[in-house]
Amino acid sequence: MSTAINNLNNKVVTTESAWVRYLLTGLALLLIAILLIVPLLSVFYEALHQGWGLYKDALIESDALSAIQLTLIVAAISLPLNLVFGVAAAWAIAKFDFKGKSILVTLIDLPFAVSPVVAGLIYVLLFGAHGWWGAWLMDNDIKIIFAVPGIVLATVFVTFPFVARELIPLMEAQGSDEEQAALVLGASGWQTFWHVTLPNIKWGLLYGVILANARAMGEFGAVSVISGHIRGMTNTIPLHVEILYNEYNFVAAFACASILALLALLTLALKSYVEWRTEQQAIEDRKHAIEAV
Amino acid sequence: MLRKLSLALILSGLSAVTFAETTLLNVSYDVMRDFYKDYNPAFAKYYDAKFSDKVTIQQSHGGSSKQARSVIDGLEADVVTMNMSTDIDAIVEKGKQINAGWDKKFPNEAAPFSSLQVLIVRKGNPKGIKDWNDLAKAGVQVVVPNPKTSGNGRYTFLAAWGAALKQNGGNEAKAREFTQAIFANVPVLDAGGRAATTTFMQRQIGDVLVTFENEAEMIAREFGRGNFEVIYPSVSIDADLPVAVVDKVVDKKGSRKVATEYLNYLWSVPGQEIAAQNYLRPRNTAVAAKYAKQFPAIKLFGVADFGGLKAAQKKFFDDGAIYDQIAADIAKKK
Amino acid sequence: MKFKQSSVLPGFNLALGYSLLYLSLIVLLPLTALFAKTMGLDWATFWAIVTEPRVVATYKVTFGASLIAALINLFVGMLIAWVLVRYPFPGKRFIDALVDLPFALPTAVAGIALATLYAPNGLMGEPLDKLGIKVAFTPLGIVLALTFITLPFVVRTVQPVLEDMERELEEAASSLGATRWQIFSKVILPTIFPALLTGFTLAFARAIGEFGSVIFIAGNMPFKSEITPLMIISKLEQYDYMGATAIAVVMLLVSFGLLLLINGLQWWMAKRLGRRK
């Protein structure tokens, strides 16, 4: 209909004149180039401008390898923990009405707004030698901070809201009609969850996990406060980057940084794919709905 | 399932930390990396030959105070090798992991070598910098790490203050004015010595970098000798670099013997040679004589002139003390 | 009144119980430790610590730079969202994905990359230096780092609202003789305003706590380019746990306040959009 109006009355315009469009597009692309693309490329340039040999050496050096290994372990532990929490929290919040719900949602968001440095500090106050449980931990020879568990805890804290934040609006929008139908048809609670809810939220779940993973592998501030910086043992990749940088080993620092940058690009690619799949699913769902009618 | 798996991973992480063979954790400050890179294999070889025990030495480096803070909070260091005795004193007082009297357990007040503050200028010395006075001149940019967070920065502050005192017959007001003039010329105040060097050499900011003599050698190795000049001022501060065994940790781990051996070996001839090769001034007179060429003799004053480092810390660097007042004055004037 | 409305779905107790337990262990308990630690201070001492001139200067730097960065992103973000939604151009999908780079790229990597680029001898820094503009190691460097870190927020809050906007409104306004600019300011802007405000606040909240990217490029001069998180680290390194904790509490209260504000804004936005539909 709108095209019909357009043909009848040339004055109806819903876009800008061509030169404004080009100007704005050009400006936006320029800003993206300066703010995002140039810094990204500079990481790879700094890493590679003295050749492949140095780049490769920096990455197969044993401290770098153990930093990569530690980063993977930390992400592998913290992500499933937050995934289970995210699903549970979203189930309770999106499918039920209860008092204090909005406070709960705000509290879940809290780690997102807390400075990473504060996140590191709170674990020092709890588990440090002079913290609440420091003496007890020391007596029982349990190491939390300056060891892997502390790094995991700090990472869990900073990635805490990601999965829940993705799932809550998604599950709220989907409502609970399908689950109720499944229950009426005799499915158990777990069956309903595995066969009805999970397929519906799988892309949102993946989306949250991808974002959480990027943050988990790249966290610097919180981890820096509690790592102890023991070479080859408690350095994650971002900390290793800082150490190399402070050793005037710029090529190696940027080589390790480029691993993280590649990871960031991979994250973006996966994210786009998930978004695309979500759109596809929405279109299919609509088709099914129409067919059903 | 996932939680079980993650628990297993945590445990395996823990066991990797706890059940290794004879290991020693040396928590050190950041400029010492290169020294311990040479020293650790030498010590491991010596220790294996003497006690037929293979020891693995782990290193942790960072700003001196930051490292001391980690030890206080429970980083299980067997030995600490710092750049200021106040950092070890802090572990004694706040963390109680080191017993008082640590500085009597080894010779030379537990400092196996020393360094001093030198001036590093651009090639050809375009600003004609010769001594501390030149740093206070208008138009000279001085790169120094932050005295609040870096021992390197504190030594620089004390060196400038002491040099001014010597010139003005002990007049404290003049010394303060002079030190303030130098710090007013600081464009970037990095958190540690290494970051300051990066600022000066890599970013090409500033006309002069004040840092340890041994750090000057590291700069030469990393950035090339032709890119800068080292200027020895007429007088500088004797920076003793102390070491200590962390009593609480070695008693728990049963590593006192190897930790003590590790530090003792610093005073041995091979240990002192490695130090000299890394441009740390050795205590052993024979080694000092052998490497005399690389250590120009200059007039030095010690921290004793300030009543010891503890008194200096209180007078100059505590919150609200002279350094903070100077920083506030500089900010006001700008 | 009942605590929970009745529902046929199972698993409420388990899901909520687990969520609360996990939330308490990971988030609430550690944060309580922070407050408990400051309880050891009397009010006057606490106040003296958090209002010490050097600390106050860090608030000014942190909040000032965060505010400027969020303001820059208000305009940049709106422009990018607008172009992505309204104008076709080649490589759009790629650019759209790239906008999230600051979320995906570790902040320390962003920090060293920006410091290298904008140092006086860097690719961007050198020409700027010739013009007499110093970026790295000045407050401007902090603004730059924060602008980078918070770029996606406004784009990502405004974009969906622009996509959902009904073109009929614009057509109607146009047929009534409104100019394009009038349509923008009277029809489009009011619609996306809550989203803009939410994006702005999110960016601001994130910028205040940022540490990793800023320390590499800030210069860290007292009273000039020291940020509040650095002050916490600096206090810790002087073994001043009380001081560090007191400042952390101030930051935490600000974050929590901003978070409540954001949730309020989102509620307002949902209500407005709901009314429109």
mmCIF file of N, CA and C in Angstrom, chain C residues 86-168:
data_model
loop_
_atom_site.group_PDB
_atom_site.id
_atom_site.type_symbol
_atom_site.label_atom_id
_atom_site.label_comp_id
_atom_site.label_asym_id
_atom_site.label_seq_id
_atom_site.Cartn_x
_atom_site.Cartn_y
_atom_site.Cartn_z
ATOM 1 N N ARG C 86 18.924 1.331 8.453
ATOM 2 C CA ARG C 86 18.195 2.015 7.390
ATOM 3 C C ARG C 86 18.860 1.968 6.013
ATOM 4 N N TYR C 87 20.195 1.925 5.958
ATOM 5 C CA TYR C 87 20.829 2.045 4.651
ATOM 6 C C TYR C 87 21.470 0.743 4.216
ATOM 7 N N PRO C 88 21.265 0.358 2.964
ATOM 8 C CA PRO C 88 21.948 -0.828 2.473
ATOM 9 C C PRO C 88 23.371 -0.470 2.041
ATOM 10 N N PHE C 89 24.324 -1.307 2.349
ATOM 11 C CA PHE C 89 25.677 -1.128 1.801
ATOM 12 C C PHE C 89 26.386 -2.480 1.814
ATOM 13 N N PRO C 90 27.357 -2.657 0.941
ATOM 14 C CA PRO C 90 28.020 -3.966 0.879
ATOM 15 C C PRO C 90 28.775 -4.267 2.180
ATOM 16 N N GLY C 91 28.792 -5.522 2.563
ATOM 17 C CA GLY C 91 29.526 -5.942 3.764
ATOM 18 C C GLY C 91 28.821 -5.597 5.050
ATOM 19 N N LYS C 92 27.509 -5.364 4.958
ATOM 20 C CA LYS C 92 26.759 -4.918 6.127
ATOM 21 C C LYS C 92 26.770 -5.961 7.245
ATOM 22 N N ARG C 93 26.584 -7.222 6.850
ATOM 23 C CA ARG C 93 26.536 -8.296 7.842
ATOM 24 C C ARG C 93 27.859 -8.344 8.636
ATOM 25 N N PHE C 94 28.964 -8.171 7.918
ATOM 26 C CA PHE C 94 30.297 -8.191 8.514
ATOM 27 C C PHE C 94 30.464 -7.031 9.504
ATOM 28 N N ILE C 95 30.087 -5.835 9.051
ATOM 29 C CA ILE C 95 30.209 -4.658 9.914
ATOM 30 C C ILE C 95 29.324 -4.810 11.142
ATOM 31 N N ASP C 96 28.124 -5.336 10.915
ATOM 32 C CA ASP C 96 27.194 -5.542 12.023
ATOM 33 C C ASP C 96 27.822 -6.443 13.084
ATOM 34 N N ALA C 97 28.459 -7.530 12.618
ATOM 35 C CA ALA C 97 29.089 -8.453 13.563
ATOM 36 C C ALA C 97 30.267 -7.795 14.263
ATOM 37 N N LEU C 98 31.000 -6.960 13.522
ATOM 38 C CA LEU C 98 32.218 -6.355 14.041
ATOM 39 C C LEU C 98 31.948 -5.378 15.183
ATOM 40 N N VAL C 99 30.730 -4.818 15.201
ATOM 41 C CA VAL C 99 30.403 -3.842 16.238
ATOM 42 C C VAL C 99 30.606 -4.428 17.631
ATOM 43 N N ASP C 100 30.419 -5.744 17.764
ATOM 44 C CA ASP C 100 30.564 -6.367 19.077
ATOM 45 C C ASP C 100 32.009 -6.675 19.450
ATOM 46 N N LEU C 101 32.945 -6.318 18.587
ATOM 47 C CA LEU C 101 34.357 -6.615 18.868
ATOM 48 C C LEU C 101 34.796 -6.226 20.284
ATOM 49 N N PRO C 102 34.452 -5.013 20.756
ATOM 50 C CA PRO C 102 34.903 -4.644 22.101
ATOM 51 C C PRO C 102 34.393 -5.569 23.198
ATOM 52 N N PHE C 103 33.246 -6.257 22.965
ATOM 53 C CA PHE C 103 32.785 -7.224 23.961
ATOM 54 C C PHE C 103 33.638 -8.481 23.914
ATOM 55 N N ALA C 104 34.107 -8.814 22.723
ATOM 56 C CA ALA C 104 34.802 -10.082 22.542
ATOM 57 C C ALA C 104 36.308 -9.967 22.758
ATOM 58 N N LEU C 105 36.848 -8.792 22.515
ATOM 59 C CA LEU C 105 38.304 -8.618 22.625
ATOM 60 C C LEU C 105 38.676 -8.342 24.087
ATOM 61 N N PRO C 106 39.621 -9.126 24.639
ATOM 62 C CA PRO C 106 40.031 -8.875 26.018
ATOM 63 C C PRO C 106 40.516 -7.436 26.203
ATOM 64 N N THR C 107 40.180 -6.869 27.343
ATOM 65 C CA THR C 107 40.472 -5.449 27.534
ATOM 66 C C THR C 107 41.972 -5.165 27.552
ATOM 67 N N ALA C 108 42.758 -6.117 28.060
ATOM 68 C CA ALA C 108 44.206 -5.873 28.090
ATOM 69 C C ALA C 108 44.762 -5.780 26.671
ATOM 70 N N VAL C 109 44.218 -6.597 25.762
ATOM 71 C CA VAL C 109 44.661 -6.542 24.373
ATOM 72 C C VAL C 109 44.284 -5.192 23.763
ATOM 73 N N ALA C 110 43.072 -4.758 24.038
ATOM 74 C CA ALA C 110 42.652 -3.443 23.555
ATOM 75 C C ALA C 110 43.585 -2.368 24.102
ATOM 76 N N GLY C 111 43.957 -2.504 25.376
ATOM 77 C CA GLY C 111 44.829 -1.521 26.015
ATOM 78 C C GLY C 111 46.184 -1.409 25.348
ATOM 79 N N ILE C 112 46.856 -2.537 25.118
ATOM 80 C CA ILE C 112 48.198 -2.425 24.524
ATOM 81 C C ILE C 112 48.106 -2.006 23.061
ATOM 82 N N ALA C 113 47.051 -2.452 22.364
ATOM 83 C CA ALA C 113 46.904 -2.054 20.962
ATOM 84 C C ALA C 113 46.696 -0.547 20.863
ATOM 85 N N LEU C 114 45.820 0.005 21.698
ATOM 86 C CA LEU C 114 45.554 1.446 21.650
ATOM 87 C C LEU C 114 46.778 2.241 22.090
ATOM 88 N N ALA C 115 47.471 1.762 23.136
ATOM 89 C CA ALA C 115 48.660 2.476 23.602
ATOM 90 C C ALA C 115 49.724 2.518 22.508
ATOM 91 N N THR C 116 49.876 1.409 21.786
ATOM 92 C CA THR C 116 50.873 1.363 20.720
ATOM 93 C C THR C 116 50.472 2.273 19.563
ATOM 94 N N LEU C 117 49.193 2.252 19.211
ATOM 95 C CA LEU C 117 48.717 3.064 18.090
ATOM 96 C C LEU C 117 48.796 4.559 18.374
ATOM 97 N N TYR C 118 48.435 4.938 19.601
ATOM 98 C CA TYR C 118 48.287 6.360 19.899
ATOM 99 C C TYR C 118 49.457 6.952 20.671
ATOM 100 N N ALA C 119 50.532 6.172 20.864
ATOM 101 C CA ALA C 119 51.740 6.741 21.468
ATOM 102 C C ALA C 119 52.298 7.776 20.490
ATOM 103 N N PRO C 120 53.099 8.732 20.996
ATOM 104 C CA PRO C 120 53.599 9.787 20.101
ATOM 105 C C PRO C 120 54.345 9.240 18.876
ATOM 106 N N ASN C 121 54.852 7.992 18.940
ATOM 107 C CA ASN C 121 55.517 7.439 17.762
ATOM 108 C C ASN C 121 54.675 6.341 17.103
ATOM 109 N N GLY C 122 53.368 6.306 17.437
ATOM 110 C CA GLY C 122 52.493 5.285 16.883
ATOM 111 C C GLY C 122 51.847 5.733 15.583
ATOM 112 N N LEU C 123 51.147 4.779 14.945
ATOM 113 C CA LEU C 123 50.543 5.038 13.639
ATOM 114 C C LEU C 123 49.564 6.211 13.685
ATOM 115 N N MET C 124 48.724 6.251 14.686
ATOM 116 C CA MET C 124 47.757 7.338 14.807
ATOM 117 C C MET C 124 48.338 8.481 15.636
ATOM 118 N N GLY C 125 49.170 8.143 16.603
ATOM 119 C CA GLY C 125 49.688 9.140 17.531
ATOM 120 C C GLY C 125 50.622 10.137 16.877
ATOM 121 N N GLU C 126 51.406 9.668 15.894
ATOM 122 C CA GLU C 126 52.407 10.544 15.298
ATOM 123 C C GLU C 126 51.779 11.741 14.566
ATOM 124 N N PRO C 127 50.830 11.489 13.631
ATOM 125 C CA PRO C 127 50.196 12.647 12.999
ATOM 126 C C PRO C 127 49.469 13.542 13.998
ATOM 127 N N LEU C 128 48.826 12.943 14.997
ATOM 128 C CA LEU C 128 48.109 13.745 15.991
ATOM 129 C C LEU C 128 49.086 14.582 16.803
ATOM 130 N N ASP C 129 50.255 13.980 17.100
ATOM 131 C CA ASP C 129 51.268 14.678 17.872
ATOM 132 C C ASP C 129 51.752 15.918 17.123
ATOM 133 N N LYS C 130 51.877 15.780 15.795
ATOM 134 C CA LYS C 130 52.315 16.923 14.988
ATOM 135 C C LYS C 130 51.309 18.054 15.057
ATOM 136 N N LEU C 131 50.025 17.673 15.232
ATOM 137 C CA LEU C 131 48.993 18.694 15.372
ATOM 138 C C LEU C 131 48.908 19.228 16.799
ATOM 139 N N GLY C 132 49.803 18.700 17.640
ATOM 140 C CA GLY C 132 49.817 19.148 19.032
ATOM 141 C C GLY C 132 48.805 18.438 19.913
ATOM 142 N N ILE C 133 48.222 17.315 19.396
ATOM 143 C CA ILE C 133 47.257 16.579 20.210
ATOM 144 C C ILE C 133 47.932 15.344 20.781
ATOM 145 N N LYS C 134 47.989 15.263 22.087
ATOM 146 C CA LYS C 134 48.556 14.080 22.724
ATOM 147 C C LYS C 134 47.414 13.219 23.241
ATOM 148 N N VAL C 135 47.430 11.945 22.849
ATOM 149 C CA VAL C 135 46.339 11.055 23.251
ATOM 150 C C VAL C 135 46.803 10.085 24.330
ATOM 151 N N ALA C 136 47.810 9.253 23.986
ATOM 152 C CA ALA C 136 48.273 8.264 24.957
ATOM 153 C C ALA C 136 48.878 8.970 26.163
ATOM 154 N N PHE C 137 48.661 8.409 27.335
ATOM 155 C CA PHE C 137 49.206 8.897 28.603
ATOM 156 C C PHE C 137 48.645 10.261 28.998
ATOM 157 N N THR C 138 47.456 10.591 28.498
ATOM 158 C CA THR C 138 46.754 11.794 28.940
ATOM 159 C C THR C 138 45.308 11.382 29.231
ATOM 160 N N PRO C 139 44.526 12.273 29.851
ATOM 161 C CA PRO C 139 43.112 11.934 30.072
ATOM 162 C C PRO C 139 42.392 11.588 28.756
ATOM 163 N N LEU C 140 42.846 12.175 27.655
ATOM 164 C CA LEU C 140 42.249 11.880 26.359
ATOM 165 C C LEU C 140 42.394 10.387 26.028
ATOM 166 N N GLY C 141 43.530 9.808 26.421
ATOM 167 C CA GLY C 141 43.758 8.375 26.211
ATOM 168 C C GLY C 141 42.731 7.535 26.959
ATOM 169 N N ILE C 142 42.396 7.972 28.173
ATOM 170 C CA ILE C 142 41.385 7.245 28.958
ATOM 171 C C ILE C 142 40.048 7.291 28.234
ATOM 172 N N VAL C 143 39.697 8.489 27.741
ATOM 173 C CA VAL C 143 38.429 8.642 27.012
ATOM 174 C C VAL C 143 38.419 7.714 25.794
ATOM 175 N N LEU C 144 39.542 7.677 25.087
ATOM 176 C CA LEU C 144 39.636 6.823 23.897
ATOM 177 C C LEU C 144 39.402 5.354 24.256
ATOM 178 N N ALA C 145 40.110 4.875 25.282
ATOM 179 C CA ALA C 145 39.978 3.471 25.683
ATOM 180 C C ALA C 145 38.539 3.169 26.087
ATOM 181 N N LEU C 146 37.942 4.084 26.848
ATOM 182 C CA LEU C 146 36.572 3.845 27.318
ATOM 183 C C LEU C 146 35.572 3.907 26.165
ATOM 184 N N THR C 147 35.835 4.787 25.197
ATOM 185 C CA THR C 147 34.957 4.862 24.028
ATOM 186 C C THR C 147 34.987 3.539 23.274
ATOM 187 N N PHE C 148 36.189 2.972 23.134
ATOM 188 C CA PHE C 148 36.332 1.686 22.464
ATOM 189 C C PHE C 148 35.554 0.604 23.199
ATOM 190 N N ILE C 149 35.798 0.519 24.513
ATOM 191 C CA ILE C 149 35.209 -0.557 25.318
ATOM 192 C C ILE C 149 33.682 -0.511 25.297
ATOM 193 N N THR C 150 33.103 0.710 25.274
ATOM 194 C CA THR C 150 31.649 0.820 25.440
ATOM 195 C C THR C 150 30.918 1.094 24.130
ATOM 196 N N LEU C 151 31.632 0.992 23.012
ATOM 197 C CA LEU C 151 30.997 1.297 21.720
ATOM 198 C C LEU C 151 29.718 0.502 21.442
ATOM 199 N N PRO C 152 29.686 -0.818 21.722
ATOM 200 C CA PRO C 152 28.505 -1.584 21.286
ATOM 201 C C PRO C 152 27.203 -1.252 22.026
ATOM 202 N N PHE C 153 27.293 -0.699 23.246
ATOM 203 C CA PHE C 153 26.082 -0.599 24.067
ATOM 204 C C PHE C 153 24.951 0.161 23.389
ATOM 205 N N VAL C 154 25.224 1.413 22.972
ATOM 206 C CA VAL C 154 24.152 2.218 22.393
ATOM 207 C C VAL C 154 23.670 1.588 21.088
ATOM 208 N N VAL C 155 24.617 1.102 20.269
ATOM 209 C CA VAL C 155 24.219 0.467 19.007
ATOM 210 C C VAL C 155 23.236 -0.661 19.288
ATOM 211 N N ARG C 156 23.596 -1.508 20.246
ATOM 212 C CA ARG C 156 22.794 -2.710 20.486
ATOM 213 C C ARG C 156 21.476 -2.435 21.206
ATOM 214 N N THR C 157 21.350 -1.317 21.893
ATOM 215 C CA THR C 157 20.042 -1.027 22.487
ATOM 216 C C THR C 157 19.135 -0.310 21.489
ATOM 217 N N VAL C 158 19.730 0.531 20.626
ATOM 218 C CA VAL C 158 18.910 1.328 19.703
ATOM 219 C C VAL C 158 18.478 0.500 18.493
ATOM 220 N N GLN C 159 19.392 -0.351 18.006
ATOM 221 C CA GLN C 159 19.140 -1.119 16.780
ATOM 222 C C GLN C 159 17.790 -1.855 16.766
ATOM 223 N N PRO C 160 17.476 -2.679 17.776
ATOM 224 C CA PRO C 160 16.195 -3.403 17.698
ATOM 225 C C PRO C 160 14.984 -2.475 17.693
ATOM 226 N N VAL C 161 15.078 -1.361 18.428
ATOM 227 C CA VAL C 161 13.938 -0.436 18.468
ATOM 228 C C VAL C 161 13.730 0.188 17.090
ATOM 229 N N LEU C 162 14.835 0.560 16.442
ATOM 230 C CA LEU C 162 14.728 1.129 15.091
ATOM 231 C C LEU C 162 14.145 0.101 14.118
ATOM 232 N N GLU C 163 14.573 -1.160 14.279
ATOM 233 C CA GLU C 163 14.081 -2.205 13.377
ATOM 234 C C GLU C 163 12.578 -2.412 13.521
ATOM 235 N N ASP C 164 12.111 -2.322 14.777
ATOM 236 C CA ASP C 164 10.690 -2.574 15.036
ATOM 237 C C ASP C 164 9.798 -1.385 14.716
ATOM 238 N N MET C 165 10.425 -0.221 14.463
ATOM 239 C CA MET C 165 9.608 0.989 14.261
ATOM 240 C C MET C 165 8.735 0.851 13.040
ATOM 241 N N GLU C 166 7.503 1.301 13.203
ATOM 242 C CA GLU C 166 6.594 1.193 12.069
ATOM 243 C C GLU C 166 6.800 2.374 11.131
ATOM 244 N N ARG C 167 7.080 2.043 9.883
ATOM 245 C CA ARG C 167 7.325 3.090 8.902
ATOM 246 C C ARG C 167 6.073 3.930 8.628
ATOM 247 N N GLU C 168 4.909 3.332 8.923
ATOM 248 C CA GLU C 168 3.655 4.044 8.633
ATOM 249 C C GLU C 168 3.603 5.397 9.323
#
